[in-house]
Short mmCIF file of C-alpha atoms in Angstrom, two decimals:
data_model
loop_
_atom_site.label_atom_id
_atom_site.label_comp_id
_atom_site.label_asym_id
_atom_site.label_seq_id
_atom_site.Cartn_x
_atom_site.Cartn_y
_atom_site.Cartn_z
CA ALA A 1 -42.02 136.58 -71.67
CA GLN A 2 -42.25 134.01 -68.86
CA LYS A 3 -45.94 132.60 -67.39
CA VAL A 4 -46.56 130.34 -65.10
CA THR A 5 -50.21 129.06 -65.19
CA GLN A 6 -52.31 126.78 -62.34
CA ALA A 7 -55.30 126.63 -63.69
CA GLN A 8 -56.73 124.91 -60.30
CA THR A 9 -57.69 127.62 -57.86
CA GLU A 10 -58.68 125.63 -55.15
CA ILE A 11 -59.26 121.67 -54.72
CA SER A 12 -60.31 119.59 -51.78
CA VAL A 13 -60.02 116.12 -51.25
CA VAL A 14 -60.39 113.42 -48.18
CA GLU A 15 -57.35 112.58 -46.10
CA LYS A 16 -55.23 109.59 -47.75
CA GLU A 17 -56.53 110.33 -51.26
CA ASP A 18 -53.87 111.25 -53.78
CA VAL A 19 -53.99 114.65 -55.42
CA THR A 20 -52.11 116.24 -58.35
CA LEU A 21 -51.33 120.13 -58.92
CA ASP A 22 -51.10 121.36 -62.39
CA CYS A 23 -48.57 123.46 -63.52
CA VAL A 24 -48.35 124.77 -67.32
CA TYR A 25 -45.21 127.49 -68.02
CA GLU A 26 -44.26 129.26 -70.97
CA THR A 27 -40.81 130.74 -71.57
CA ARG A 28 -38.35 131.03 -74.63
CA ASP A 29 -35.14 130.43 -72.62
CA THR A 30 -33.44 127.21 -72.91
CA THR A 31 -31.86 126.94 -69.49
CA TYR A 32 -34.64 127.76 -66.91
CA TYR A 33 -35.57 126.60 -63.47
CA LEU A 34 -39.20 125.08 -61.92
CA PHE A 35 -39.42 125.52 -58.64
CA TRP A 36 -42.40 124.68 -56.22
CA TYR A 37 -43.46 126.11 -52.68
CA LYS A 38 -45.71 125.82 -50.13
CA GLN A 39 -47.70 128.06 -48.21
CA PRO A 40 -49.13 126.85 -44.97
CA PRO A 41 -51.83 128.69 -43.04
CA SER A 42 -49.64 130.34 -40.81
CA GLY A 43 -48.13 132.28 -43.85
CA GLU A 44 -44.77 131.06 -44.12
CA LEU A 45 -43.30 130.14 -47.57
CA VAL A 46 -41.52 126.81 -47.74
CA PHE A 47 -39.62 126.21 -50.61
CA LEU A 48 -39.99 122.26 -51.84
CA ILE A 49 -38.37 121.38 -55.22
CA ARG A 50 -36.07 123.12 -57.78
CA ARG A 51 -36.16 121.55 -61.45
CA ASN A 52 -33.59 122.51 -64.41
CA SER A 53 -34.57 122.47 -67.63
CA PHE A 54 -32.26 119.75 -68.88
CA ASP A 55 -33.41 117.09 -66.13
CA GLU A 56 -36.40 115.67 -66.99
CA GLN A 57 -36.54 113.10 -64.41
CA ASN A 58 -39.23 112.34 -62.30
CA GLU A 59 -38.81 113.09 -58.81
CA ILE A 60 -39.71 111.50 -55.67
CA SER A 61 -39.81 112.80 -52.16
CA GLY A 62 -41.38 110.88 -49.87
CA ARG A 63 -45.14 111.10 -50.38
CA TYR A 64 -44.66 113.77 -53.24
CA SER A 65 -43.49 113.32 -56.33
CA TRP A 66 -42.79 115.33 -59.23
CA ASN A 67 -43.22 115.15 -63.10
CA PHE A 68 -41.26 117.57 -65.46
CA GLN A 69 -42.30 117.13 -69.26
CA LYS A 70 -41.01 119.65 -71.79
CA SER A 71 -42.93 118.52 -74.50
CA THR A 72 -45.96 119.76 -72.38
CA SER A 73 -44.28 122.44 -70.77
CA SER A 74 -45.56 121.32 -67.43
CA PHE A 75 -44.04 120.61 -63.89
CA ASN A 76 -46.71 118.54 -62.12
CA PHE A 77 -47.01 117.98 -58.29
CA THR A 78 -48.58 115.02 -56.65
CA ILE A 79 -49.49 114.29 -53.08
CA THR A 80 -49.81 110.39 -52.31
CA ALA A 81 -51.83 109.49 -49.58
CA SER A 82 -52.80 113.26 -48.50
CA GLN A 83 -52.78 114.39 -45.03
CA VAL A 84 -54.53 117.33 -43.13
CA VAL A 85 -51.18 119.05 -43.04
CA ASP A 86 -51.05 119.22 -46.37
CA SER A 87 -53.51 121.46 -46.77
CA ALA A 88 -51.96 124.73 -48.24
CA VAL A 89 -51.77 127.08 -50.97
CA TYR A 90 -49.00 125.57 -53.44
CA PHE A 91 -47.34 127.96 -55.63
CA CYS A 92 -45.11 126.97 -58.83
CA ALA A 93 -42.76 129.34 -59.84
CA LEU A 94 -40.07 129.63 -63.09
CA SER A 95 -36.88 131.41 -63.29
CA ASN A 96 -34.93 132.03 -66.14
CA TYR A 97 -31.28 131.05 -64.68
CA GLY A 98 -31.78 131.42 -61.36
CA GLN A 99 -32.74 135.52 -61.78
CA ASN A 100 -35.79 136.78 -62.46
CA PHE A 101 -38.65 134.54 -61.03
CA VAL A 102 -42.39 134.36 -61.99
CA PHE A 103 -45.02 132.65 -60.26
CA GLY A 104 -48.04 130.88 -60.56
CA PRO A 105 -51.15 132.09 -59.10
CA GLY A 106 -51.08 129.21 -56.58
CA THR A 107 -53.66 126.33 -55.41
CA ARG A 108 -55.20 125.84 -52.59
CA LEU A 109 -55.38 122.86 -51.60
CA SER A 110 -57.94 121.65 -48.65
CA VAL A 111 -57.40 117.70 -47.20
CA LEU A 112 -60.84 117.34 -44.90
CA PRO A 113 -59.84 114.48 -42.26
CA ASP B 1 -37.39 127.93 -38.71
CA SER B 2 -35.50 128.45 -42.07
CA GLY B 3 -32.88 130.76 -40.51
CA VAL B 4 -34.13 134.16 -42.38
CA THR B 5 -35.06 136.76 -39.82
CA GLN B 6 -37.18 139.53 -41.16
CA THR B 7 -38.04 142.79 -38.50
CA PRO B 8 -40.72 144.01 -38.11
CA LYS B 9 -43.36 141.54 -38.31
CA HIS B 10 -45.83 144.24 -38.52
CA LEU B 11 -45.83 147.80 -39.87
CA ILE B 12 -48.90 150.22 -39.91
CA THR B 13 -48.13 153.67 -41.44
CA ALA B 14 -49.87 156.55 -43.65
CA THR B 15 -49.77 157.24 -46.91
CA GLY B 16 -47.06 158.78 -48.02
CA GLN B 17 -44.61 158.03 -45.65
CA ARG B 18 -41.39 156.10 -46.02
CA VAL B 19 -40.77 152.69 -44.29
CA THR B 20 -37.92 150.06 -44.33
CA LEU B 21 -37.76 146.45 -44.01
CA ARG B 22 -34.81 144.24 -42.77
CA CYS B 23 -33.69 140.91 -43.60
CA SER B 24 -30.84 138.92 -42.20
CA PRO B 25 -30.25 135.98 -44.49
CA ARG B 26 -29.45 132.72 -43.40
CA SER B 27 -25.33 132.56 -42.59
CA GLY B 28 -23.54 131.66 -45.57
CA ASP B 29 -26.03 132.43 -47.77
CA LEU B 30 -25.07 135.09 -50.37
CA SER B 31 -27.92 135.89 -52.31
CA VAL B 32 -31.06 137.65 -51.06
CA TYR B 33 -34.39 137.97 -52.70
CA TRP B 34 -37.42 140.01 -51.86
CA TYR B 35 -40.95 139.65 -52.59
CA GLN B 36 -44.19 141.08 -52.36
CA GLN B 37 -47.35 139.15 -51.50
CA SER B 38 -51.09 140.93 -51.97
CA LEU B 39 -54.21 139.87 -52.90
CA ASP B 40 -54.30 141.70 -56.18
CA GLN B 41 -50.85 141.00 -57.82
CA GLY B 42 -50.25 137.41 -55.95
CA LEU B 43 -46.34 136.59 -55.34
CA GLN B 44 -44.23 138.85 -57.10
CA PHE B 45 -40.70 138.86 -57.33
CA LEU B 46 -39.11 142.05 -56.56
CA ILE B 47 -35.11 141.99 -56.64
CA GLN B 48 -32.39 140.23 -55.65
CA TYR B 49 -28.82 140.69 -54.62
CA TYR B 50 -25.75 138.70 -54.34
CA ASN B 51 -22.96 139.43 -52.29
CA GLY B 52 -23.86 142.86 -52.37
CA GLU B 53 -24.48 143.37 -55.82
CA GLU B 54 -28.03 143.61 -57.42
CA ARG B 55 -28.09 140.76 -59.55
CA ALA B 56 -31.98 140.74 -61.14
CA LYS B 57 -34.64 143.15 -60.79
CA GLY B 58 -38.30 142.42 -61.04
CA ASN B 59 -41.57 144.49 -60.44
CA ILE B 60 -40.09 146.74 -58.20
CA LEU B 61 -41.61 150.28 -58.49
CA GLU B 62 -39.03 152.91 -58.66
CA ARG B 63 -40.38 154.29 -55.32
CA PHE B 64 -38.95 151.22 -53.79
CA SER B 65 -35.07 150.51 -53.53
CA ALA B 66 -33.21 148.08 -51.90
CA GLN B 67 -29.59 147.11 -50.90
CA GLN B 68 -27.42 144.76 -49.45
CA PHE B 69 -24.95 145.60 -47.12
CA PRO B 70 -21.25 143.95 -46.65
CA ASP B 71 -22.54 141.70 -43.61
CA LEU B 72 -25.37 140.68 -46.14
CA HIS B 73 -28.37 141.73 -44.38
CA SER B 74 -30.47 143.55 -47.10
CA GLU B 75 -33.04 146.45 -46.80
CA LEU B 76 -35.95 147.28 -48.57
CA ASN B 77 -36.86 150.92 -48.77
CA LEU B 78 -40.47 151.77 -49.57
CA SER B 79 -41.37 155.93 -50.28
CA SER B 80 -44.13 157.92 -50.99
CA LEU B 81 -46.39 154.97 -49.63
CA GLU B 82 -49.74 154.09 -51.30
CA LEU B 83 -52.66 151.94 -49.82
CA GLY B 84 -51.94 149.56 -52.76
CA ASP B 85 -48.60 149.40 -50.90
CA SER B 86 -50.36 147.15 -48.37
CA ALA B 87 -48.98 143.49 -48.68
CA LEU B 88 -46.86 140.99 -47.31
CA TYR B 89 -42.93 141.38 -47.84
CA PHE B 90 -40.74 138.45 -48.35
CA CYS B 91 -37.55 138.17 -48.45
CA ALA B 92 -35.43 135.06 -49.32
CA SER B 93 -31.99 133.78 -49.09
CA GLY B 94 -30.05 131.27 -50.95
CA GLN B 95 -26.49 129.86 -51.49
CA GLY B 96 -25.80 130.63 -55.48
CA THR B 97 -28.76 131.86 -57.55
CA TYR B 98 -31.39 128.88 -56.94
CA GLU B 99 -32.71 127.37 -53.72
CA GLN B 100 -34.36 129.75 -51.29
CA TYR B 101 -35.31 129.82 -48.11
CA PHE B 102 -37.89 132.38 -46.91
CA GLY B 103 -38.40 134.56 -43.69
CA PRO B 104 -41.89 134.88 -41.95
CA GLY B 105 -42.34 137.95 -43.66
CA THR B 106 -43.41 141.71 -42.96
CA ARG B 107 -47.08 142.47 -43.09
CA LEU B 108 -47.81 146.07 -44.02
CA THR B 109 -50.55 147.91 -43.90
CA VAL B 110 -50.68 151.43 -45.19
CA THR B 111 -53.84 153.98 -44.23
#
């Protein structure tokens, strides 16, 4: 069975601090995909990144970076120099070759001015 | 704006009723996904269609059904509604089977 754990229910940081959101997954598949999504207070869901299980390279996109470690089954997300607009609920998700998606419970990030 | 449209935005109905939620994917996207988000269950994957064919099924109740039409829009039908079906229903579309772009959601309230 697939499972995604986001142990941090809520995180509060002050603007300009760096923050890391943890994601730990479980799967028996050798081919799988990991995702991060953002849900701001307005409610829409925004796709942030997809990573496949064969690519353990870390990725950086502006202030966002992702650290994928197969050895620890983790796919952590770091926001550098956080901004108020980063306040949102962030979901990590796991997919077995693009079919069934399993989401974590989400981490609510509050960035205070 | 993701390019995915969902109608209606809000829906209020009574228990036992049936409703249809509609989703129009981004131009060129062949995959459509349906999700349910509720306070109790979190975000749950319901079903995926790819170019008119059912591709994957998640935690979709037997009272729920979906289809994707030749023009690629999709409908999610919810019947014999219960209070617990009150939730935000998202549709997403994508090219292939990986990336997804979400619509604004339909908020369903069952009274």
